Short mmCIF file of C-alpha atoms in Angstrom, two decimals:
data_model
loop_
_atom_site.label_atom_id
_atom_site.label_comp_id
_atom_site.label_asym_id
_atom_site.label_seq_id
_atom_site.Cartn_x
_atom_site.Cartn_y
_atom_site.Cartn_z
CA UNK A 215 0.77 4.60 -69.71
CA UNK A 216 0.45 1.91 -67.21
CA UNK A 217 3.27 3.24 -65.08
CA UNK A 218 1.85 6.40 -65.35
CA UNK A 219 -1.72 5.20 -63.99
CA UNK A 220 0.36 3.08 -61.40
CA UNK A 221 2.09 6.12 -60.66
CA UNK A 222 -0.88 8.21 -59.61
CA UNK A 223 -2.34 5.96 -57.70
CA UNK A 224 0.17 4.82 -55.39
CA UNK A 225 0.63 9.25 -54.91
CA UNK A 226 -3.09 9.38 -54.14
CA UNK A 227 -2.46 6.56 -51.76
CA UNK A 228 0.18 7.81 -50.21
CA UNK A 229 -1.82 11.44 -49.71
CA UNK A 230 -5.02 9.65 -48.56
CA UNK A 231 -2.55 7.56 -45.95
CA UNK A 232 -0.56 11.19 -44.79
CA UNK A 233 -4.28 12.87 -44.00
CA UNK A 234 -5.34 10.01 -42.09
CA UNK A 235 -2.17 10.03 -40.23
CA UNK A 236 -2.32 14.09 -39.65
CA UNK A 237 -5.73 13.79 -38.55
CA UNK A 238 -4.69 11.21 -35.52
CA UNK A 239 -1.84 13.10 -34.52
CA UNK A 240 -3.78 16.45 -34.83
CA UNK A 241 -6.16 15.15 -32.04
CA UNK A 242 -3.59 14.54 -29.58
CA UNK A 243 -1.97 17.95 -30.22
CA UNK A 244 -2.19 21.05 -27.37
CA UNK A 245 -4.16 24.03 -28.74
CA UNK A 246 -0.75 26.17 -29.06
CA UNK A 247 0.14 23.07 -30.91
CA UNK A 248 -2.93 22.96 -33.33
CA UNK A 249 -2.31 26.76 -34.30
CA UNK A 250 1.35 26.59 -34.66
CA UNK A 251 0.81 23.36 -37.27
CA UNK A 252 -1.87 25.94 -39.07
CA UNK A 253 0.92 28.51 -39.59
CA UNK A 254 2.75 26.07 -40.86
CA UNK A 255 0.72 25.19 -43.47
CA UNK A 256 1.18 29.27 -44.54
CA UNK A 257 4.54 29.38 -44.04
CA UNK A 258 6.14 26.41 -46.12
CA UNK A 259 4.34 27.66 -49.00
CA UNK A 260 5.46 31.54 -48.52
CA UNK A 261 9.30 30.50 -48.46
CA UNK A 262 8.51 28.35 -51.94
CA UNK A 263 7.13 31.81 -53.34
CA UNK A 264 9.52 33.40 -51.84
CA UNK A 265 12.29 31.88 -53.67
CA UNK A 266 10.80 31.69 -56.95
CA UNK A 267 10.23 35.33 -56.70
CA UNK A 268 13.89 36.25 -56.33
CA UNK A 269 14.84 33.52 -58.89
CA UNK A 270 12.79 35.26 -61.37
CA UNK A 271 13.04 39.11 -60.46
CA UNK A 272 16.93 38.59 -60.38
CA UNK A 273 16.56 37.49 -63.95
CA UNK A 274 13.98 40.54 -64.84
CA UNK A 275 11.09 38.36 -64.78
CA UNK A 276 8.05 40.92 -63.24
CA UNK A 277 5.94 38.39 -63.00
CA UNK A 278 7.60 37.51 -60.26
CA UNK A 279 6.03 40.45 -58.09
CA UNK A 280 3.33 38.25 -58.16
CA UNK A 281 4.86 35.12 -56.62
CA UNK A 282 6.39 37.55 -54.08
CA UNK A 283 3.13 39.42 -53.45
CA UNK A 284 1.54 35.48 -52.41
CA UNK A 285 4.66 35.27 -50.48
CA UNK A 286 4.05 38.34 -48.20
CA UNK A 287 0.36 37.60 -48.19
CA UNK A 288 1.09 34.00 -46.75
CA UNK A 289 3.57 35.29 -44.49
CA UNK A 290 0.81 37.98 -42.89
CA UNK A 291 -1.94 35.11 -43.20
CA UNK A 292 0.64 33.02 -40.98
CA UNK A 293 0.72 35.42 -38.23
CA UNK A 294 -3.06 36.45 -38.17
CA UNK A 295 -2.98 32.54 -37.26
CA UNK A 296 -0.37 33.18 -34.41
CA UNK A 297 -2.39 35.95 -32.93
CA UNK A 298 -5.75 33.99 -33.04
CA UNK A 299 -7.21 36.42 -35.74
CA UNK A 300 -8.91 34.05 -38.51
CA UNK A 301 -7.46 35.97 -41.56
CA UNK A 302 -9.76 37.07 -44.04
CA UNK A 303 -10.61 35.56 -47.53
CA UNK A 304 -8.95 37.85 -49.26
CA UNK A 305 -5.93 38.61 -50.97
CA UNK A 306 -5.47 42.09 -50.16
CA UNK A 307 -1.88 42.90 -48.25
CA UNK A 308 -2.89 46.33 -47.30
CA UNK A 309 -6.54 44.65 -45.55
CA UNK A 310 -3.94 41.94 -43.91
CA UNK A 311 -2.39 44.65 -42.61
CA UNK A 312 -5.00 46.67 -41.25
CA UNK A 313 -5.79 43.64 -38.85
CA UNK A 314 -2.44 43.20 -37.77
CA UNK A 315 -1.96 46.91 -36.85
CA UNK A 316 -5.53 46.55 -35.44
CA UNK A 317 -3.79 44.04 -33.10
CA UNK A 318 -0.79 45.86 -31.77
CA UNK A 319 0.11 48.95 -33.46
CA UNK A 320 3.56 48.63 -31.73
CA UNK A 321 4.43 45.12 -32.68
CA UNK A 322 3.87 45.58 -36.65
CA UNK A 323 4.88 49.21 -36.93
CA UNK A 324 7.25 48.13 -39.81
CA UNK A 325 3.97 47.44 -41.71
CA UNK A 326 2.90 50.81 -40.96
CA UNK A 327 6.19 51.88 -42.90
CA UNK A 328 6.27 50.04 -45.59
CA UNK A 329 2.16 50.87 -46.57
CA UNK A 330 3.49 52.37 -50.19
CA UNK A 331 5.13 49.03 -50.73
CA UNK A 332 2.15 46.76 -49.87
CA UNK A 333 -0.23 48.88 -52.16
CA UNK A 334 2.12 48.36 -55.15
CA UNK A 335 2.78 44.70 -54.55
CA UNK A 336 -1.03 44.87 -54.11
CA UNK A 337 -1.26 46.64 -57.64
CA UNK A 338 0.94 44.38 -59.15
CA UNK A 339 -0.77 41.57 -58.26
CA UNK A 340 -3.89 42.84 -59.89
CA UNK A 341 -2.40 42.42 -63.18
CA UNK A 342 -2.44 38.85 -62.76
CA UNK A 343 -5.53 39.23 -64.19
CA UNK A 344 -6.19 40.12 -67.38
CA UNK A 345 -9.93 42.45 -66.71
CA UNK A 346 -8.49 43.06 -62.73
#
């Protein structure tokens, strides 16, 4: 148990020390450079769900609709950042893309496509919930 305890500690050390250092290197950072590093923290998560998605769908798992529903969403939450739109609190794909085709029709008009798609991954991730 004493490892353990040891253990956590010197993680929530090693956190606290990472935020301090992010925060001094955020302040020397270039707007572009701030909102790139925002995406970022969107992106690395989105590939994660990404892959755990197609680990589990390839094996029949549907729960894994939801993993790749958070994926898209954190993709489209990424690029709102990108295009200085401050994405919504919300987890709706087919809202996400409403402001994106609100921002350059021509640019996303794969979204546009692909609307049937995002309202089923949208459905399926309402089941994650059991009264949703």
């Amino acid at each position: 148990m004493d490892i353990l305890v040891k253990n956590i500690k010197l993680i929530q050390r090693i956190f606290y020390e990472n935020q301090l250092a992010d925060k001094k290197i955020r302040r020397n950072m270039t707007e572009q450079e701030k909102i790139i590093s925002e995406a970022n923290k969107c992106i690395m998560p989105a590939v994660e769900d990404y892959l755990g998605s197609r680990c589990l769908l390839l094996n029949n798992i549907f729960v894994g609709l939801t993993l790749a529903h958070e994926a898209v969403e954190k993709l489209m939450k990424a690029i709102l950042i990108l295009e200085n739109i401050k994405p919504q609190k919300s987890h709706s794909l087919e809202k996400l893309s409403e402001l994106l085709l609100k921002k350059n029709s021509q640019k996303y008009v794969l979204l546009s496509t692909q609307m049937e798609f995002i309202k089923r991954l949208d459905q399926h991730y309402g089941w994650r919930y059991y009264d949703g």
